[in-house]
Short mmCIF file of C-alpha atoms in Angstrom, two decimals:
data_model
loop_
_atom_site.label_atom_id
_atom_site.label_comp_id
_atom_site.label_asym_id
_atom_site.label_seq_id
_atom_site.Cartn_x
_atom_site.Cartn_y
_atom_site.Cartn_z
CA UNK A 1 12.10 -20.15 1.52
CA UNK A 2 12.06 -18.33 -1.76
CA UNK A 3 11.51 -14.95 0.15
CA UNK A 4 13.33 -12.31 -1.20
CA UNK A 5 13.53 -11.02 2.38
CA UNK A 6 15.36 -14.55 3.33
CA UNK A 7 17.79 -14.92 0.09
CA UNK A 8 20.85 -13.81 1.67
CA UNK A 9 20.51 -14.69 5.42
CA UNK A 10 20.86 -12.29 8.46
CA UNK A 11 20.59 -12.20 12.01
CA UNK A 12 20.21 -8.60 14.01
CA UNK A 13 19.46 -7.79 17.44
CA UNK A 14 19.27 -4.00 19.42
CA UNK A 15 18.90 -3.99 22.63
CA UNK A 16 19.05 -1.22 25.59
CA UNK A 17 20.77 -1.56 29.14
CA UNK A 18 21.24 1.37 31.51
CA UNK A 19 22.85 4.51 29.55
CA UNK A 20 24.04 1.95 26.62
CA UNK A 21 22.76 0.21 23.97
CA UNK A 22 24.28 -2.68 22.05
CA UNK A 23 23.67 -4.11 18.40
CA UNK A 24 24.98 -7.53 17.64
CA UNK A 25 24.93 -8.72 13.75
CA UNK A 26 26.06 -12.08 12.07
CA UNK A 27 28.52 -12.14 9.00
CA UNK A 28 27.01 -14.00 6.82
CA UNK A 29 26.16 -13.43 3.06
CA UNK A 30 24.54 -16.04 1.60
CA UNK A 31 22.62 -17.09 -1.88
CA UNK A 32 19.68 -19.15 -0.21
CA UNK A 33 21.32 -22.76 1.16
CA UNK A 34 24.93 -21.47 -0.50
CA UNK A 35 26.98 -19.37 2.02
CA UNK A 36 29.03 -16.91 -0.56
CA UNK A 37 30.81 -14.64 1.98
CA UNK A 38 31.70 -14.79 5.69
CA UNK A 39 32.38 -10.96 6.41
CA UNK A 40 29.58 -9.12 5.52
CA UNK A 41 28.65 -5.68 7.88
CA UNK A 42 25.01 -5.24 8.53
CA UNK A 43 25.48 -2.20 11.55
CA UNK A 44 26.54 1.41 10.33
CA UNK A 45 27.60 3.69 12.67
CA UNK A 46 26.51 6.96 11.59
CA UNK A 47 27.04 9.41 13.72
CA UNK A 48 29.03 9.62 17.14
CA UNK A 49 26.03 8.01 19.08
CA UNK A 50 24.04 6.85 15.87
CA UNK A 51 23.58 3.20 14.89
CA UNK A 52 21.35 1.53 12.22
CA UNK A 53 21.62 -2.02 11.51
CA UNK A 54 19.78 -3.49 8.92
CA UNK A 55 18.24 -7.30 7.95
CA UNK A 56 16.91 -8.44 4.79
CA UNK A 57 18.38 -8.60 1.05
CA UNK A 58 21.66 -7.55 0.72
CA UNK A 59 21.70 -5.14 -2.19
CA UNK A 60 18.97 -3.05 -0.46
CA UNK A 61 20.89 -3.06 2.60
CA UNK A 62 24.25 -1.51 0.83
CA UNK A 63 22.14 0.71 -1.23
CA UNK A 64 19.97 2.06 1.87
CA UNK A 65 22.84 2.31 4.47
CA UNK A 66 24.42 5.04 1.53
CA UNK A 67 21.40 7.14 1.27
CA UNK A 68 21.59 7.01 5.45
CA UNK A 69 24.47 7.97 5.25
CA UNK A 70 24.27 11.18 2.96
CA UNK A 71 20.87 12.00 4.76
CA UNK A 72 22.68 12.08 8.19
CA UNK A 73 25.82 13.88 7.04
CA UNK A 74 23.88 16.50 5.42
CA UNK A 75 21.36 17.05 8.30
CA UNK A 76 24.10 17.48 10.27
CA UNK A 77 26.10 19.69 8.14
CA UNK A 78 22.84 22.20 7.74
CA UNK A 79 21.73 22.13 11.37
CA UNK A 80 25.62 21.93 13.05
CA UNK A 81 24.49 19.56 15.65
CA UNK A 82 24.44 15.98 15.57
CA UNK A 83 21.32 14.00 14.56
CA UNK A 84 19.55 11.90 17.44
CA UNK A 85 18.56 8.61 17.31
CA UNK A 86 14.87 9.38 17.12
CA UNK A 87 15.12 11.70 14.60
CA UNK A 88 16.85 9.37 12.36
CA UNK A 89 14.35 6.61 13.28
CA UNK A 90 11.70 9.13 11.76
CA UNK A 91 13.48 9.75 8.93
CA UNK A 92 14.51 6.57 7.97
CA UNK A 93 10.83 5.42 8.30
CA UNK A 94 9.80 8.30 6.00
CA UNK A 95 12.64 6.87 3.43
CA UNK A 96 10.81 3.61 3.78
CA UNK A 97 7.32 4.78 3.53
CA UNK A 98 8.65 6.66 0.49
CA UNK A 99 9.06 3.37 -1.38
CA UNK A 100 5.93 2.23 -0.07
CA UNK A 101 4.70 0.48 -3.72
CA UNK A 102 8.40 -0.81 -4.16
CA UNK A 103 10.20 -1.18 -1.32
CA UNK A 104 13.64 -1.63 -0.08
CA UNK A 105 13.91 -5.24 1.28
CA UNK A 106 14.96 -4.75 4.54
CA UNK A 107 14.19 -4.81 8.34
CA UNK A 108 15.99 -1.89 10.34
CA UNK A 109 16.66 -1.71 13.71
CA UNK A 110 17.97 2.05 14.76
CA UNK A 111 19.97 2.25 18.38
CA UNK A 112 21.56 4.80 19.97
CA UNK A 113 22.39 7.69 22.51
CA UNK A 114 20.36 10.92 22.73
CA UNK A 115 21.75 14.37 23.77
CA UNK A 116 21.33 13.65 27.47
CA UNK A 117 22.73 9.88 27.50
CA UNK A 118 19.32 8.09 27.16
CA UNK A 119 19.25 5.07 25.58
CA UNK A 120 16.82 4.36 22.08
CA UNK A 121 16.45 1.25 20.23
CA UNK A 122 13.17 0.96 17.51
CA UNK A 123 12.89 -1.19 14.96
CA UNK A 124 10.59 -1.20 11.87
CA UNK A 125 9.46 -2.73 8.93
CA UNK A 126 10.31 -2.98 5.43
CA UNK A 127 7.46 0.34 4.85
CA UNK A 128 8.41 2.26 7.51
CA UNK A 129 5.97 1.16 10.42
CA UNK A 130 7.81 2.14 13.60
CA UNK A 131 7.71 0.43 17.09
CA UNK A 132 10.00 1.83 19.62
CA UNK A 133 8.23 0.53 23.44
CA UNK A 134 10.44 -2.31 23.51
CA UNK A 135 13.80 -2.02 24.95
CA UNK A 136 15.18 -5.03 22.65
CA UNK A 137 14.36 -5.92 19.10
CA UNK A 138 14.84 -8.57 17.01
CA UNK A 139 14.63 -8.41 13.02
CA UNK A 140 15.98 -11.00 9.54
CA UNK A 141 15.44 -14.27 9.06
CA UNK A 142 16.73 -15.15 12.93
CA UNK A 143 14.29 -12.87 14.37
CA UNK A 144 12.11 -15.38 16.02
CA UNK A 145 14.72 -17.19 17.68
CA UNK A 146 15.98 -14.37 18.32
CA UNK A 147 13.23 -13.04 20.17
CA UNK A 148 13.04 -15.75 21.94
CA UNK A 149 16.41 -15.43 23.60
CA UNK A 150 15.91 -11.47 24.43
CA UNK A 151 12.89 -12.47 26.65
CA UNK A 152 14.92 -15.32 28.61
CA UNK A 153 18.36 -13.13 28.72
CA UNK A 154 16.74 -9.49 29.32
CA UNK A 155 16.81 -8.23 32.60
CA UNK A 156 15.97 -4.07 33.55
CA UNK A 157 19.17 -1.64 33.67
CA UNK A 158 21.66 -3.49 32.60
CA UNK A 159 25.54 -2.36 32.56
CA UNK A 160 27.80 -1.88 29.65
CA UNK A 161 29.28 -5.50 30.36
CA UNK A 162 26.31 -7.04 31.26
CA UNK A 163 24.52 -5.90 28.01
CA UNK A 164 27.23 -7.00 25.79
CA UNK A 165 27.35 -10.22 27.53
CA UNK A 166 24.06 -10.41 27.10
CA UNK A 167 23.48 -9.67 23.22
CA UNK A 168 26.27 -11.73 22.66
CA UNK A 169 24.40 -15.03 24.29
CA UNK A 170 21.35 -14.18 22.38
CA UNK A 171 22.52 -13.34 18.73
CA UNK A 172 25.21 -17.32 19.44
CA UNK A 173 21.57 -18.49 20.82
CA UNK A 174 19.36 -17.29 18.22
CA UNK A 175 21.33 -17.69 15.08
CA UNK A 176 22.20 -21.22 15.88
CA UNK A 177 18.72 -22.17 15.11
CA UNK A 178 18.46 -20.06 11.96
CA UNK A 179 19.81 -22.22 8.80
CA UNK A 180 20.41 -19.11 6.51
CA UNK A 181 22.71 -16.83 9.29
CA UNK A 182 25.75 -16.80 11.17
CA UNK A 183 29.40 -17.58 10.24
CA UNK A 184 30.98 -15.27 12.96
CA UNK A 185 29.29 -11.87 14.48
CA UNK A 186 30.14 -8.89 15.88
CA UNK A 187 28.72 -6.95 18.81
CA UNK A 188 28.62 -2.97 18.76
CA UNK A 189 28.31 -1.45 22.48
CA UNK A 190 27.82 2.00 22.32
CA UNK A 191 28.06 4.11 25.86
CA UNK A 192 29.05 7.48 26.85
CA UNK A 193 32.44 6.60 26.41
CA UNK A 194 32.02 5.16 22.84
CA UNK A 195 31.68 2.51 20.65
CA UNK A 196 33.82 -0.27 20.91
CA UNK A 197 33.01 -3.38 18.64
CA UNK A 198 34.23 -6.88 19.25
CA UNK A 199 34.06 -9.74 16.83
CA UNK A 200 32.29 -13.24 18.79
CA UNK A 201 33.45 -16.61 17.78
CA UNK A 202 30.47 -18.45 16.70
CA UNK A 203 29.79 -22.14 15.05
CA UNK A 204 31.13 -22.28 11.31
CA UNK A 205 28.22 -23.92 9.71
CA UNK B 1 -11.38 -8.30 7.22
CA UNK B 2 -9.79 -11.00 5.97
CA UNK B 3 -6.55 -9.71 4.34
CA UNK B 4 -3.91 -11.11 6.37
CA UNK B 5 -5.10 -14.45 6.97
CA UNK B 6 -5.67 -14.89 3.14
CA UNK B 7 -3.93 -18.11 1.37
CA UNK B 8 -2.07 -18.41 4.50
CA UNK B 9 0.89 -16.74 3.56
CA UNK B 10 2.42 -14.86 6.28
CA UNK B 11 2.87 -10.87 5.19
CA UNK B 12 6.21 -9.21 5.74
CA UNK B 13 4.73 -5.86 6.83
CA UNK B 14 3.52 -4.78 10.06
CA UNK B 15 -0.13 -5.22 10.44
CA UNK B 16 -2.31 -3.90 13.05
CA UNK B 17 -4.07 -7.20 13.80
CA UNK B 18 -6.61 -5.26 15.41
CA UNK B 19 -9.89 -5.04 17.32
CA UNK B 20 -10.85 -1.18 16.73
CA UNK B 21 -14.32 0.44 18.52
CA UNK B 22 -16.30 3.82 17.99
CA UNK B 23 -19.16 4.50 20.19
CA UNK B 24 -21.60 7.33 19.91
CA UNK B 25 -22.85 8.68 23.55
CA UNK B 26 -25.07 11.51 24.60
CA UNK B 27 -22.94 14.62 23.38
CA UNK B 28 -19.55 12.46 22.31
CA UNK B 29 -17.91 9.76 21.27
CA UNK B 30 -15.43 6.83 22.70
CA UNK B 31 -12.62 5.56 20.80
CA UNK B 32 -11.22 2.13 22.01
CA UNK B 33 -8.65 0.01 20.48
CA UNK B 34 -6.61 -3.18 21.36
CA UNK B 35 -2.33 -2.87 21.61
CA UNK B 36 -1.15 -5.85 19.48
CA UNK B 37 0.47 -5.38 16.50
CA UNK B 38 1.74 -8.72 14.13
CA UNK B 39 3.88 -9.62 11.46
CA UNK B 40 2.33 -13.02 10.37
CA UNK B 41 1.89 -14.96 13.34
CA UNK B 42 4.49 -12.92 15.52
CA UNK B 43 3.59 -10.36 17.40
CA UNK B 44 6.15 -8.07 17.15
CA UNK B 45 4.31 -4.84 19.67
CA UNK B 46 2.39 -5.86 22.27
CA UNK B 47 1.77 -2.39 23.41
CA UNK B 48 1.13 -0.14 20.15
CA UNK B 49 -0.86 2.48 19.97
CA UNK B 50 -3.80 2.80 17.41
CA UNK B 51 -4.94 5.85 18.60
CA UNK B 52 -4.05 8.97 15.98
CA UNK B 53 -4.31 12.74 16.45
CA UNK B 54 -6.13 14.16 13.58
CA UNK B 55 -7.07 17.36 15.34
CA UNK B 56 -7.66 18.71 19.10
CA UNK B 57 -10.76 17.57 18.26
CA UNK B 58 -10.89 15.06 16.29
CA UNK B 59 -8.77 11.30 17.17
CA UNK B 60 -8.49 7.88 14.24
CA UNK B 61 -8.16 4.45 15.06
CA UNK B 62 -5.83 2.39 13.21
CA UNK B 63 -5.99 -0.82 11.34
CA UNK B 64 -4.61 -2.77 8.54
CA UNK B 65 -1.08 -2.57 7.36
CA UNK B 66 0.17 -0.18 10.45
CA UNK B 67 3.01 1.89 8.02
CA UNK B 68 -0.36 2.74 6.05
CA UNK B 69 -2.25 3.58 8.76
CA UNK B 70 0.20 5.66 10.43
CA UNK B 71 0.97 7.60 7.55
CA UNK B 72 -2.09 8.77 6.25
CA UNK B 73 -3.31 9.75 9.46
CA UNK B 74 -0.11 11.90 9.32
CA UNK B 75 -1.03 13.69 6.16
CA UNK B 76 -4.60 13.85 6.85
CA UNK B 77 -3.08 15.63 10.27
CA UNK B 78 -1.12 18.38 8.41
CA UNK B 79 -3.95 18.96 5.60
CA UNK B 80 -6.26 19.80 8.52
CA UNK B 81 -4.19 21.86 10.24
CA UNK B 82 -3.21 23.90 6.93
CA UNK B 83 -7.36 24.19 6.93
CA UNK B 84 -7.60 25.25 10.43
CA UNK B 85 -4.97 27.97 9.40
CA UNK B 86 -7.18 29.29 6.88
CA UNK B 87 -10.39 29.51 8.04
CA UNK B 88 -9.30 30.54 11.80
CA UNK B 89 -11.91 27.99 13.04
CA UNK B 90 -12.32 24.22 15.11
CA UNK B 91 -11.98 22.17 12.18
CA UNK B 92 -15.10 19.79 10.97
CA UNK B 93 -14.59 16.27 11.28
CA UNK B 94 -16.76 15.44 8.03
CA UNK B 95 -13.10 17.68 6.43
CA UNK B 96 -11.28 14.65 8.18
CA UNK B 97 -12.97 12.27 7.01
CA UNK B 98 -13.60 13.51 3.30
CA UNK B 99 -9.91 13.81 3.10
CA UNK B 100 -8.86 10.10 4.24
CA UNK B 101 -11.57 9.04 1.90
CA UNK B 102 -10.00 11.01 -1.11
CA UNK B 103 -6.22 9.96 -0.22
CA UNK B 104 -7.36 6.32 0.09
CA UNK B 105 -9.47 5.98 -2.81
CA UNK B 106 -7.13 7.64 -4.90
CA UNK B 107 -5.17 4.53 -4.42
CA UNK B 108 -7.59 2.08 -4.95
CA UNK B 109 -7.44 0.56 -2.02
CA UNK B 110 -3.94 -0.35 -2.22
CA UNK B 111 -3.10 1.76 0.76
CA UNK B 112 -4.75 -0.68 3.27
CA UNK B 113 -5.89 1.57 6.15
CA UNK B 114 -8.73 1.05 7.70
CA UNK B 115 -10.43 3.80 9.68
CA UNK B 116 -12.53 4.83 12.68
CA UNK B 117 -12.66 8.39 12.99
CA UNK B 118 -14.60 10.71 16.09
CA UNK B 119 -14.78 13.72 16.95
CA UNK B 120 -16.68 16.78 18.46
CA UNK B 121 -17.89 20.12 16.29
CA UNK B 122 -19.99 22.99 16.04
CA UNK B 123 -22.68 20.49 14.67
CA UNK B 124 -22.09 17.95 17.43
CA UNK B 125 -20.57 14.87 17.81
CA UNK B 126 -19.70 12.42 14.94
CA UNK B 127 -18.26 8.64 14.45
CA UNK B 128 -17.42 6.98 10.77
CA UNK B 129 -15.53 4.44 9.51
CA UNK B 130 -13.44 4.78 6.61
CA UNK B 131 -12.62 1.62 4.38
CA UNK B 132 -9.25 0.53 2.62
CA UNK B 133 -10.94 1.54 -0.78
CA UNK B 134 -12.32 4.88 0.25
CA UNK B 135 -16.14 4.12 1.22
CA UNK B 136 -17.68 5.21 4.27
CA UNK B 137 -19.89 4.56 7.22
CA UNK B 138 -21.58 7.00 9.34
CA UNK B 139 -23.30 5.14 12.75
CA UNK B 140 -23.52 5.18 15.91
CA UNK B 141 -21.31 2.45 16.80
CA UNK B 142 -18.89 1.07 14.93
CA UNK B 143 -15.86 -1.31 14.93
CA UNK B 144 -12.78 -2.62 12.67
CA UNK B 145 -10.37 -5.10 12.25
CA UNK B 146 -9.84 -9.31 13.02
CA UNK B 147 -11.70 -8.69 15.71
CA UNK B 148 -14.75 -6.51 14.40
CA UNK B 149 -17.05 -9.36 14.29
CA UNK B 150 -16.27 -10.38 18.41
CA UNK B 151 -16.74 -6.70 18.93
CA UNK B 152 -19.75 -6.33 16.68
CA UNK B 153 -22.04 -8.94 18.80
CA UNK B 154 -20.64 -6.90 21.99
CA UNK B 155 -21.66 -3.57 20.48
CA UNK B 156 -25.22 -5.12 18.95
CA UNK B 157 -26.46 -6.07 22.62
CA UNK B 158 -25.56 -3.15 24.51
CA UNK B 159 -25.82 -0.43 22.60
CA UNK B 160 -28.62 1.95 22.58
CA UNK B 161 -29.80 5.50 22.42
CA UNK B 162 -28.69 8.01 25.20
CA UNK B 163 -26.33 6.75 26.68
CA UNK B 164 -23.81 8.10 29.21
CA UNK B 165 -20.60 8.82 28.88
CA UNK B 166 -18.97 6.30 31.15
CA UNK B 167 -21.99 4.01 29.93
CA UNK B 168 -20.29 4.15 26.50
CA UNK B 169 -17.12 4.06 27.15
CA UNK B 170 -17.06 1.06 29.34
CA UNK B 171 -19.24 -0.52 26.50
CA UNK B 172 -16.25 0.23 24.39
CA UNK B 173 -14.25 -1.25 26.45
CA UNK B 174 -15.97 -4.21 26.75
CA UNK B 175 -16.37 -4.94 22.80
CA UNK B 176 -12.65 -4.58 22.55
CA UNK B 177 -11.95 -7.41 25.39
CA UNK B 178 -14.24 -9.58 23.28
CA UNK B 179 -11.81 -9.02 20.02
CA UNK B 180 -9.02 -9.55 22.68
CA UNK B 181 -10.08 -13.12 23.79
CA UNK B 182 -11.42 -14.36 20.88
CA UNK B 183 -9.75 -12.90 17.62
CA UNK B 184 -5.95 -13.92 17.79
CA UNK B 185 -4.52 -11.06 15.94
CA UNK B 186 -6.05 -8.82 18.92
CA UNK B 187 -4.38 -8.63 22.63
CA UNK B 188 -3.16 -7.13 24.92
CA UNK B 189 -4.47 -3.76 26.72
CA UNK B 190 -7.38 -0.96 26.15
CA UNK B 191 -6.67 1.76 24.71
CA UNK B 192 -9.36 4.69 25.22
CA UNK B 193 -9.73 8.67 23.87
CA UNK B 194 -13.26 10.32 24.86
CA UNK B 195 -13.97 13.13 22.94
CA UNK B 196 -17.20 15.62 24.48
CA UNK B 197 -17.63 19.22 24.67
CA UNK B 198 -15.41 19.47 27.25
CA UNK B 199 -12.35 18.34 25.11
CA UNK B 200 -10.07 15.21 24.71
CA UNK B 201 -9.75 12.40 27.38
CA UNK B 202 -7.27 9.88 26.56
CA UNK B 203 -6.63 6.63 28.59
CA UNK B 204 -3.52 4.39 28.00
CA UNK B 205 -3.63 0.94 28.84
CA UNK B 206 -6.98 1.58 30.68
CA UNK B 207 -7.58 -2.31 31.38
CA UNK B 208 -4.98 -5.06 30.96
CA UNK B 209 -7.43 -7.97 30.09
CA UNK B 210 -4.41 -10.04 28.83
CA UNK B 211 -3.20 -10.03 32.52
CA UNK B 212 -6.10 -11.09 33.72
CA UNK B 213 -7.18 -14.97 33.85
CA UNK B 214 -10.62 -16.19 32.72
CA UNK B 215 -13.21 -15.60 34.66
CA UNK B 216 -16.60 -15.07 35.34
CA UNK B 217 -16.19 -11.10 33.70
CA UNK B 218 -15.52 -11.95 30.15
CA UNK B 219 -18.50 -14.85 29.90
#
């Protein structure tokens, strides 16, 4: 594929259990069929109970997670309170839509914890179009394989360890089918009483 | 409309695959949409809503590219509200509509939104349809989207003049279950908002036809 959106590789999935949510990533960078780097971060945590991952072409994905990151920092400088997860799903979509006649190349996927401990995951596209009814997404060029293995694997109010169990199956299920991702991933499980990240052994080719 | 299925070249964005229905009745209007949204030949929502608030008054559908779609029913929102400010009265929906006509053909169609748009004024009730490039229809039933020529036939056969208000919305109803079943980029559930003199109905998810298996009520 000579998509820009597919140059690099990348493999992203967000999904909610019962008062956590979990983001799992692959490590890939790639130039099309040439793999180029095997430790390359797609999630950003940022805030406390804030994370965005993001899919797509690699330079848009650096260059986007930085203006994230100013835009969150400031907001939460100015209002003294940290930003929820459905505020910065509305304002990264308004970034997006911004750049609506030259876009950033990416797919986001925003999860996180709101003030009271419920759970958010939305995803969106390259222009900002926001769905957020789902409680798993899938985005990059895995994304339909991926989506495949959140319907099997999903199951209602799922715990901490179940839900990083179960993006772990899915993103080792899904990117194994994907040519252009994988080469190690990591899993972020975010729940009241943090974030702990874990690096999964996957298939090295 | 045939955008998405052009040269067979799956789009990257977010479409709003669509089936989208007005309906005129006596004293108000019906607005009915499908809930299937698609990126290429994934469907990436299957519950989305293509309903927009405009007004208190006055409700869009949705379709085309959906980050289009939802955004300039945003600003169109906010420019009507500034009016309602200023004049201190229930605003027009011809003001909606001339707006999202202005905004869309100021971009030559590149903003690829298309547009049913009710409502209920001090002149009565009123359905159009506003097009990508900024051109307008004013009728008395109307539909958009993949599935607009399913819902067309639907709306062509039962339509006619004084009708009642469950009358038209369950006509509505049934022109979107014909985009549902037989134009692929449309699924899943009704969507309905009835606007009258009384005020705003809405109804999410008022029919699952998706759920249901072929039978006798769709032939």
């Amino acid at each position: 594929m000579g998509d820009i959106f597919s140059m690099n590789g990348s493999a992203i999935v967000g999904m909610a259990g019962k008062d956590s949510v979990a983001i799992a990533t692959d490590l890939r960078y790639g130039n099309s069929y040439q793999t180029i780097g095997t430790n390359m971060r797609k999630v950003f945590r940022l805030s406390d109970n804030l994370m965005v991952a993001l899919g797509g072409l690699a330079t848009d994905i650096q260059t986007l997670s930085a203006k994230l990151r100013f835009r969150v920092n400031l907001y939460e400088l100015e209002e003294k309170r940290p930003m929820s997860p459905k505020v910065a799903t509305r304002m990264l979509s308004q970034l997006l839509y911004k750049h609506r006649f030259g876009p950033f190349f990416v797919s986001p996927i925003v999860a996180g914890l709101s003030k009271e401990g419920e759970p958010w995951v939305a995803s969106m596209d390259s222009i900002g179009a926001v769905s957020d009814v789902d409680a798993y997404y899938s985005e990059g060029t895995a994304a339909e394989t991926l989506m495949g293995a959140c319907e099997t694997y999903w199951k209602e109010d799922m715990t901490p360890e179940q839900l990083g169990g179960t993006v772990e199956r899915v993103i080792q299920a899904g990117m194994g089918r994907d040519a252009f991702s994988g080469w190690g991933a990591e899993v972020w499980l975010l729940t009241s009483e943090g974030l702990e990240v874990r690096e999964v052994k996957t298939r090295q080719d | 409309m045939a955008t998405e299925a052009m040269a067979g070249v799956p789009s990257k964005f977010r479409k709003t695959g669509t089936t989208i229905v007005g309906v005129l009745f006596e004293g108000g209007v019906a607005l009915c949409s499908d809930t299937r949204a698609t990126a290429g030949n994934i469907v990436v929502d299957k519950n989305c809503l293509k309903q927009h608030y405009i007004a208190d008054n006055v409700w869009c559908l949705g379709a085309g590219t959906a980050a289009d779609t939802e955004a300039v029913t945003m600003q169109i929102s906010h420019e009507l509200r500034l009016l309602q400010f200023e004049t201190g009265r229930v605003v027009p929906v011809t003001a909606a509509i001339t707006a999202m006509k202005r905004h869309l053909w100021k971009y030559q169609g590149h903003v690829s939104a298309a547009l049913i748009c009710g409502g209920v004024d001090s002149t009565g009730a009123h359905l159009s349809s506003v097009w990508p490039h900024g051109s307008t229809d004013s009728l008395p039933f109307l539909t958009m989207g993949s599935g607009c020529l399913a819902a067309l036939s639907v709306l062509e056969r039962g339509w006619r003049r004084g009708l009642t208000k469950e009358e038209g919305v369950s006509l509505g109803i049934e022109a979107v279950k014909a985009g549902i079943f037989n134009d692929m980029g449309s699924g899943s559930n009704v969507d309905v908002v009835i606007i009258d003199g009384e005020g705003t109905e809405r109804r999410r998810n008022t029919v699952k036809p998706g759920t249901e298996s072929r039978g006798a009520d769709v032939l």
